[in-house]
Short mmCIF file of C-alpha atoms in Angstrom, two decimals:
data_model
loop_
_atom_site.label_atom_id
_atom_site.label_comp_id
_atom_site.label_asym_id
_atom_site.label_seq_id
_atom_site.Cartn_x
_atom_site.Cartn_y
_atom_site.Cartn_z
CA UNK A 1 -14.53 4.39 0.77
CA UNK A 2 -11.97 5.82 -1.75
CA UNK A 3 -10.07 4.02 -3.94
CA UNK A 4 -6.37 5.54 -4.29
CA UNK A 5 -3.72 5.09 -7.76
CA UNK A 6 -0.25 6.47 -7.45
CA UNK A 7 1.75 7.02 -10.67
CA UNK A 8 4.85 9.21 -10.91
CA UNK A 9 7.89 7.03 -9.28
CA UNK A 10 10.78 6.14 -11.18
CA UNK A 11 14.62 6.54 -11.35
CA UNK A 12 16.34 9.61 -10.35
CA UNK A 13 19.46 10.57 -9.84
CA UNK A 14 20.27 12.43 -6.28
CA UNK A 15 19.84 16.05 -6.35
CA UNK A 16 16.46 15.55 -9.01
CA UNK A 17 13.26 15.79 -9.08
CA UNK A 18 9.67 14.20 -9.54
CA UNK A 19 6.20 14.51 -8.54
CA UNK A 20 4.33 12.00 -7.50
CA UNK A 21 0.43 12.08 -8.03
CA UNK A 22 -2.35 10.33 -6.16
CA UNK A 23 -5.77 10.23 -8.16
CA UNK A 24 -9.30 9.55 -6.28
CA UNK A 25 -12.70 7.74 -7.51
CA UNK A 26 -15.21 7.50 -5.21
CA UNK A 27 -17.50 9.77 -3.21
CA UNK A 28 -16.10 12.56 -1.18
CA UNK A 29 -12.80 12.95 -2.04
CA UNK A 30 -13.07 16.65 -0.73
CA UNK A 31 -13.89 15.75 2.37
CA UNK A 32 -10.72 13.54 3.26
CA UNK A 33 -7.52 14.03 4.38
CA UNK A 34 -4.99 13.08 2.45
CA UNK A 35 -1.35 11.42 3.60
CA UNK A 36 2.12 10.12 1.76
CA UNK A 37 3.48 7.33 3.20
CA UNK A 38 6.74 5.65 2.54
CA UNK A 39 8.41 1.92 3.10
CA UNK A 40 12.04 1.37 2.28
CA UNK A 41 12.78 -2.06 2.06
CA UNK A 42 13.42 -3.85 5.48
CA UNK A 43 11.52 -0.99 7.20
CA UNK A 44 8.45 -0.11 8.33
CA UNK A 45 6.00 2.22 6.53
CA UNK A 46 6.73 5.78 7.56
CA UNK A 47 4.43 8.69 7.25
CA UNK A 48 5.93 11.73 4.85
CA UNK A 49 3.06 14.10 4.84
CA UNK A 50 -0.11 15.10 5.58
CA UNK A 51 -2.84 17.63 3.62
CA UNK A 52 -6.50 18.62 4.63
CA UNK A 53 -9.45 18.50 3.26
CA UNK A 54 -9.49 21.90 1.87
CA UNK A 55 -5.73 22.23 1.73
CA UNK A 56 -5.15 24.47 4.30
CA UNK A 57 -3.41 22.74 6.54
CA UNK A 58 0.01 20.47 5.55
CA UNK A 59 2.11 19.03 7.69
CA UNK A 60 5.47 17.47 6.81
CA UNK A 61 8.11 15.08 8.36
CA UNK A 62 11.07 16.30 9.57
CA UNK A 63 13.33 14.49 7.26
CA UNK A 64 11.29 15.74 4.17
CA UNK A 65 10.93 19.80 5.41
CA UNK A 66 11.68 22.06 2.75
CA UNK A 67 12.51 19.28 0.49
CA UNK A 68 8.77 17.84 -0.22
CA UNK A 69 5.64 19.87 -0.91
CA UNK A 70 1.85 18.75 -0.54
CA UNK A 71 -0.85 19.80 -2.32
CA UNK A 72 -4.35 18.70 -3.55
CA UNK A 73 -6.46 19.66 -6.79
CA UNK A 74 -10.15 18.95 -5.35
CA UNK A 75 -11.73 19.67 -8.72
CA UNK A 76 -9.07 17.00 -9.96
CA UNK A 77 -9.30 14.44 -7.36
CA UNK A 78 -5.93 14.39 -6.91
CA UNK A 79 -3.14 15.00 -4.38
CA UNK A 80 0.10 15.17 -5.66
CA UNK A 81 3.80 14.84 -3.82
CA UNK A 82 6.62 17.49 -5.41
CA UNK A 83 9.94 15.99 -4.20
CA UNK A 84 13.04 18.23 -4.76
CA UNK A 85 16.66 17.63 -3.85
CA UNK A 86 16.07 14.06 -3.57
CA UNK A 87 18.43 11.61 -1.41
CA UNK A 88 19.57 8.23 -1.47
CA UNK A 89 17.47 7.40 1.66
CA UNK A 90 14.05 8.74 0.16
CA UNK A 91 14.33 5.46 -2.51
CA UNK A 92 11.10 3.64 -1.43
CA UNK A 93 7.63 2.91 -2.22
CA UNK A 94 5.57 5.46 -1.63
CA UNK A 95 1.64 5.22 -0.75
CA UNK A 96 -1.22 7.90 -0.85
CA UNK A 97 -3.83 7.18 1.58
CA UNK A 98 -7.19 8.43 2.83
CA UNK A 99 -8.38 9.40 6.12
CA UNK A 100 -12.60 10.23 5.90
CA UNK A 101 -12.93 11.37 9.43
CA UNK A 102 -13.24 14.80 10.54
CA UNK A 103 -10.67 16.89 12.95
CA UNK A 104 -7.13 17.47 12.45
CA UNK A 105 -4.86 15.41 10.06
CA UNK A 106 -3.16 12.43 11.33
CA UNK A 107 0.78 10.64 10.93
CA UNK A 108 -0.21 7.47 11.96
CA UNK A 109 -0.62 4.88 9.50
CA UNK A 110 -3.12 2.89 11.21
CA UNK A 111 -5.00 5.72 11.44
CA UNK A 112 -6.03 5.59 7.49
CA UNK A 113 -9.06 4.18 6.02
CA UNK A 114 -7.77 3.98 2.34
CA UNK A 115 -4.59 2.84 0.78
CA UNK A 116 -2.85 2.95 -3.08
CA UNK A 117 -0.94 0.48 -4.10
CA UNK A 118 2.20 2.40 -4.48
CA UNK A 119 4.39 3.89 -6.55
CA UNK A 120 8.39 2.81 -6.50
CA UNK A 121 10.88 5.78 -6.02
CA UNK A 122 14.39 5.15 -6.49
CA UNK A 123 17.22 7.98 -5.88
CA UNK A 124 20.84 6.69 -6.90
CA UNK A 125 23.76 8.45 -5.90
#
């Protein structure tokens, strides 16, 4: 198991910026796959993106293409979420989570092992 902290949410205005981070203590982080995950309120949880274990492989909702980056810092333990021209809509809580088995990366909430707590992202217009 992995244990997860988000920091990095906050207020922004639409059209900003901010990066969310995602720092790992356990064993293995390098060996996970790492996801974002989102939940407005009154909705479910909806998956944002999606990095491998060695980072060479991101995958993105559409909603967030070209808008959202992924990326990891193995040596770090850390993923981290760089959201650009943010919306209205993206105000949510987002959650990093952990997926320890092997193949190809996943979009399917249920489908993760390992959860943060959250971090609270607010875009006003």
């Amino acid at each position: 198991q992995v244990q997860l902290v988000e920091s990095g949410g906050g207020l922004v205005q639409a059209g900003g910026s901010l990066r969310l981070s995602c720092a790992a203590s356990g064993r293995s982080f390098s060996t996970y796959n790492m996801g974002w995950f989102r939940q407005a309120p009154g909705k479910e949880r909806e998956f944002v993106a999606v990095i491998s274990w060695s980072g060479g492989t991101t995958y993105y909702a559409d909603s967030v293409k070209g808008r959202f980056t992924i990326s990891r810092d193995n040596a770090k333990n850390t993923v981290y979420l760089q959201m650009n021209s943010l919306k209205p809509e993206d105000t949510a809580v987002y959650y990093c989570a952990a997926d320890g088995r092997l193949g190809r990366v996943r979009v399917v909430s249920d489908e993760y092992g390992s959860w943060g707590q959250g971090t609270q992202v607010t875009v006003s217009s």
